[in-house]
Amino acid sequence: MKENFSMNAKTPFAVLAICMILILFTAGCTTATESEKELSKITNFEHTVSPPEKHYRADDTCYYESLVDIRNNAQKDEKNVIVRCNLINVKTGEISDTVTQYFEVINAGDHKAFTVKLNGDCDSDYSIEIEISEDKS
């Protein structure tokens, strides 16, 4: 016996719409965001930061560049080191931009130097704040 299936023309669109809704609701559910990672502040590091230097782009926007140097003063190697560099508006105290630098290992007594470029307003004064932590997750 032969069954006769007739498909309404709207059915494929309804199935597609349901799939799209499910994708939207489940997107990103399997990955941990940086804020969900288990971060632990590292206290055995010292750091130096040069004052942020203003640079102009061709489109008249600005970025600020600074040299950061961190040193592991511990007697052991530190793994999964995260250095968060915040551009702080001196007048308001608000964070204008953030750059994160990751180091797999920083050996005991070793240091790492790097340059950060952070976006900011051309008519504001800024300082750089450094937060050093390790990812324990």
PDB file of C-alpha atoms in Angstrom:
ATOM      1  CA  MET A   1       0.000   0.000   0.000  1.00  0.00           C
ATOM      2  CA  LYS A   2       1.405   3.290  -1.062  1.00  0.00           C
ATOM      3  CA  GLU A   3       1.064   6.246   1.296  1.00  0.00           C
ATOM      4  CA  ASN A   4       0.586   9.633  -0.193  1.00  0.00           C
ATOM      5  CA  PHE A   5       2.493  12.377   1.641  1.00  0.00           C
ATOM      6  CA  SER A   6       1.737  15.881   0.587  1.00  0.00           C
ATOM      7  CA  MET A   7       3.968  18.620   1.922  1.00  0.00           C
ATOM      8  CA  ASN A   8       2.616  22.063   2.431  1.00  0.00           C
ATOM      9  CA  ALA A   9       4.793  24.718   0.750  1.00  0.00           C
ATOM     10  CA  LYS A  10       5.195  26.531   4.066  1.00  0.00           C
ATOM     11  CA  THR A  11       6.566  23.478   5.931  1.00  0.00           C
ATOM     12  CA  PRO A  12      10.248  23.818   4.841  1.00  0.00           C
ATOM     13  CA  PHE A  13      10.250  27.469   5.888  1.00  0.00           C
ATOM     14  CA  ALA A  14       8.744  26.620   9.274  1.00  0.00           C
ATOM     15  CA  VAL A  15      11.367  23.920   9.859  1.00  0.00           C
ATOM     16  CA  LEU A  16      14.116  26.355   8.844  1.00  0.00           C
ATOM     17  CA  ALA A  17      12.738  29.041  11.175  1.00  0.00           C
ATOM     18  CA  ILE A  18      12.628  26.617  14.112  1.00  0.00           C
ATOM     19  CA  CYS A  19      16.220  25.528  13.411  1.00  0.00           C
ATOM     20  CA  MET A  20      17.400  29.145  13.287  1.00  0.00           C
ATOM     21  CA  ILE A  21      15.699  29.914  16.614  1.00  0.00           C
ATOM     22  CA  LEU A  22      17.327  26.869  18.228  1.00  0.00           C
ATOM     23  CA  ILE A  23      20.747  27.901  16.880  1.00  0.00           C
ATOM     24  CA  LEU A  24      20.332  31.410  18.287  1.00  0.00           C
ATOM     25  CA  PHE A  25      19.390  30.108  21.734  1.00  0.00           C
ATOM     26  CA  THR A  26      22.214  27.563  21.922  1.00  0.00           C
ATOM     27  CA  ALA A  27      25.013  29.599  20.312  1.00  0.00           C
ATOM     28  CA  GLY A  28      28.017  29.889  22.598  1.00  0.00           C
ATOM     29  CA  CYS A  29      26.604  27.618  25.279  1.00  0.00           C
ATOM     30  CA  THR A  30      29.516  25.189  25.116  1.00  0.00           C
ATOM     31  CA  THR A  31      32.424  27.630  25.404  1.00  0.00           C
ATOM     32  CA  ALA A  32      33.509  29.512  28.519  1.00  0.00           C
ATOM     33  CA  THR A  33      33.928  33.231  28.186  1.00  0.00           C
ATOM     34  CA  GLU A  34      36.910  35.004  29.719  1.00  0.00           C
ATOM     35  CA  SER A  35      34.753  36.278  32.574  1.00  0.00           C
ATOM     36  CA  GLU A  36      33.723  32.689  33.402  1.00  0.00           C
ATOM     37  CA  LYS A  37      37.319  31.435  33.584  1.00  0.00           C
ATOM     38  CA  GLU A  38      38.793  30.875  36.997  1.00  0.00           C
ATOM     39  CA  LEU A  39      41.341  33.673  37.290  1.00  0.00           C
ATOM     40  CA  SER A  40      43.611  34.091  40.283  1.00  0.00           C
ATOM     41  CA  LYS A  41      45.526  37.304  40.908  1.00  0.00           C
ATOM     42  CA  ILE A  42      49.312  36.846  40.909  1.00  0.00           C
ATOM     43  CA  THR A  43      51.095  38.915  43.553  1.00  0.00           C
ATOM     44  CA  ASN A  44      54.701  37.892  42.896  1.00  0.00           C
ATOM     45  CA  PHE A  45      55.018  39.967  39.714  1.00  0.00           C
ATOM     46  CA  GLU A  46      56.233  43.519  39.404  1.00  0.00           C
ATOM     47  CA  HIS A  47      55.553  45.697  36.413  1.00  0.00           C
ATOM     48  CA  THR A  48      56.576  48.953  34.831  1.00  0.00           C
ATOM     49  CA  VAL A  49      54.517  50.871  32.314  1.00  0.00           C
ATOM     50  CA  SER A  50      55.537  53.837  30.199  1.00  0.00           C
ATOM     51  CA  PRO A  51      53.116  56.772  30.096  1.00  0.00           C
ATOM     52  CA  PRO A  52      50.616  56.327  27.255  1.00  0.00           C
ATOM     53  CA  GLU A  53      51.737  58.153  24.116  1.00  0.00           C
ATOM     54  CA  LYS A  54      49.007  59.577  21.875  1.00  0.00           C
ATOM     55  CA  HIS A  55      49.049  58.686  18.159  1.00  0.00           C
ATOM     56  CA  TYR A  56      46.703  59.967  15.453  1.00  0.00           C
ATOM     57  CA  ARG A  57      45.233  57.810  12.707  1.00  0.00           C
ATOM     58  CA  ALA A  58      44.448  59.036   9.184  1.00  0.00           C
ATOM     59  CA  ASP A  59      40.732  59.234  10.098  1.00  0.00           C
ATOM     60  CA  ASP A  60      41.495  61.680  12.988  1.00  0.00           C
ATOM     61  CA  THR A  61      40.872  59.073  15.709  1.00  0.00           C
ATOM     62  CA  CYS A  62      43.472  58.347  18.362  1.00  0.00           C
ATOM     63  CA  TYR A  63      45.158  55.411  19.979  1.00  0.00           C
ATOM     64  CA  TYR A  64      47.573  55.353  22.878  1.00  0.00           C
ATOM     65  CA  GLU A  65      50.705  53.254  22.908  1.00  0.00           C
ATOM     66  CA  SER A  66      52.609  52.135  25.980  1.00  0.00           C
ATOM     67  CA  LEU A  67      55.492  49.779  26.754  1.00  0.00           C
ATOM     68  CA  VAL A  68      54.719  47.228  29.473  1.00  0.00           C
ATOM     69  CA  ASP A  69      57.378  45.158  31.248  1.00  0.00           C
ATOM     70  CA  ILE A  70      56.403  42.456  33.754  1.00  0.00           C
ATOM     71  CA  ARG A  71      58.806  40.405  35.899  1.00  0.00           C
ATOM     72  CA  ASN A  72      58.212  37.112  37.698  1.00  0.00           C
ATOM     73  CA  ASN A  73      59.798  37.564  41.148  1.00  0.00           C
ATOM     74  CA  ALA A  74      58.711  34.123  42.359  1.00  0.00           C
ATOM     75  CA  GLN A  75      60.984  31.139  42.904  1.00  0.00           C
ATOM     76  CA  LYS A  76      58.866  29.100  40.493  1.00  0.00           C
ATOM     77  CA  ASP A  77      57.695  29.366  36.911  1.00  0.00           C
ATOM     78  CA  GLU A  78      54.224  30.806  36.423  1.00  0.00           C
ATOM     79  CA  LYS A  79      51.939  29.259  33.813  1.00  0.00           C
ATOM     80  CA  ASN A  80      48.934  30.668  31.925  1.00  0.00           C
ATOM     81  CA  VAL A  81      49.728  34.265  32.834  1.00  0.00           C
ATOM     82  CA  ILE A  82      47.178  36.857  31.731  1.00  0.00           C
ATOM     83  CA  VAL A  83      48.151  40.523  31.698  1.00  0.00           C
ATOM     84  CA  ARG A  84      45.182  42.865  31.334  1.00  0.00           C
ATOM     85  CA  CYS A  85      46.052  46.446  30.354  1.00  0.00           C
ATOM     86  CA  ASN A  86      43.318  49.013  30.936  1.00  0.00           C
ATOM     87  CA  LEU A  87      43.369  52.525  29.487  1.00  0.00           C
ATOM     88  CA  ILE A  88      41.936  54.665  32.300  1.00  0.00           C
ATOM     89  CA  ASN A  89      40.455  58.112  31.700  1.00  0.00           C
ATOM     90  CA  VAL A  90      42.205  60.257  34.328  1.00  0.00           C
ATOM     91  CA  LYS A  91      39.260  62.657  34.724  1.00  0.00           C
ATOM     92  CA  THR A  92      36.448  60.078  35.056  1.00  0.00           C
ATOM     93  CA  GLY A  93      38.328  56.987  36.270  1.00  0.00           C
ATOM     94  CA  GLU A  94      36.496  54.893  33.663  1.00  0.00           C
ATOM     95  CA  ILE A  95      38.109  52.227  31.503  1.00  0.00           C
ATOM     96  CA  SER A  96      38.191  53.394  27.882  1.00  0.00           C
ATOM     97  CA  ASP A  97      39.799  50.311  26.335  1.00  0.00           C
ATOM     98  CA  THR A  98      41.378  47.021  27.385  1.00  0.00           C
ATOM     99  CA  VAL A  99      44.001  44.776  25.815  1.00  0.00           C
ATOM    100  CA  THR A 100      44.836  41.333  27.172  1.00  0.00           C
ATOM    101  CA  GLN A 101      48.195  39.647  26.647  1.00  0.00           C
ATOM    102  CA  TYR A 102      48.626  35.925  27.341  1.00  0.00           C
ATOM    103  CA  PHE A 103      51.865  34.122  28.227  1.00  0.00           C
ATOM    104  CA  GLU A 104      51.953  30.330  28.435  1.00  0.00           C
ATOM    105  CA  VAL A 105      54.944  30.358  30.825  1.00  0.00           C
ATOM    106  CA  ILE A 106      57.036  33.047  32.479  1.00  0.00           C
ATOM    107  CA  ASN A 107      60.041  31.470  34.143  1.00  0.00           C
ATOM    108  CA  ALA A 108      61.155  32.395  37.655  1.00  0.00           C
ATOM    109  CA  GLY A 109      63.149  35.639  37.523  1.00  0.00           C
ATOM    110  CA  ASP A 110      62.297  36.231  33.849  1.00  0.00           C
ATOM    111  CA  HIS A 111      60.557  39.260  32.405  1.00  0.00           C
ATOM    112  CA  LYS A 112      58.406  39.925  29.363  1.00  0.00           C
ATOM    113  CA  ALA A 113      58.104  43.270  27.601  1.00  0.00           C
ATOM    114  CA  PHE A 114      55.445  44.160  25.052  1.00  0.00           C
ATOM    115  CA  THR A 115      53.755  47.179  23.516  1.00  0.00           C
ATOM    116  CA  VAL A 116      50.027  47.799  23.882  1.00  0.00           C
ATOM    117  CA  LYS A 117      47.860  49.951  21.622  1.00  0.00           C
ATOM    118  CA  LEU A 118      44.627  51.130  23.216  1.00  0.00           C
ATOM    119  CA  ASN A 119      41.865  53.233  21.674  1.00  0.00           C
ATOM    120  CA  GLY A 120      40.876  56.492  23.315  1.00  0.00           C
ATOM    121  CA  ASP A 121      39.505  59.981  22.715  1.00  0.00           C
ATOM    122  CA  CYS A 122      41.970  62.483  21.316  1.00  0.00           C
ATOM    123  CA  ASP A 123      41.072  65.155  23.856  1.00  0.00           C
ATOM    124  CA  SER A 124      41.364  63.057  27.058  1.00  0.00           C
ATOM    125  CA  ASP A 125      44.222  62.256  29.423  1.00  0.00           C
ATOM    126  CA  TYR A 126      44.877  58.605  30.229  1.00  0.00           C
ATOM    127  CA  SER A 127      46.873  56.308  32.444  1.00  0.00           C
ATOM    128  CA  ILE A 128      47.489  52.568  32.111  1.00  0.00           C
ATOM    129  CA  GLU A 129      46.404  50.102  34.803  1.00  0.00           C
ATOM    130  CA  ILE A 130      47.873  46.579  34.816  1.00  0.00           C
ATOM    131  CA  GLU A 131      46.216  43.463  36.272  1.00  0.00           C
ATOM    132  CA  ILE A 132      48.240  40.230  36.318  1.00  0.00           C
ATOM    133  CA  SER A 133      46.498  36.912  36.939  1.00  0.00           C
ATOM    134  CA  GLU A 134      46.713  33.256  35.994  1.00  0.00           C
ATOM    135  CA  ASP A 135      44.083  31.082  34.384  1.00  0.00           C
ATOM    136  CA  LYS A 136      43.460  28.098  36.683  1.00  0.00           C
ATOM    137  CA  SER A 137      40.689  26.551  34.578  1.00  0.00           C
TER     138      SER A 137
END
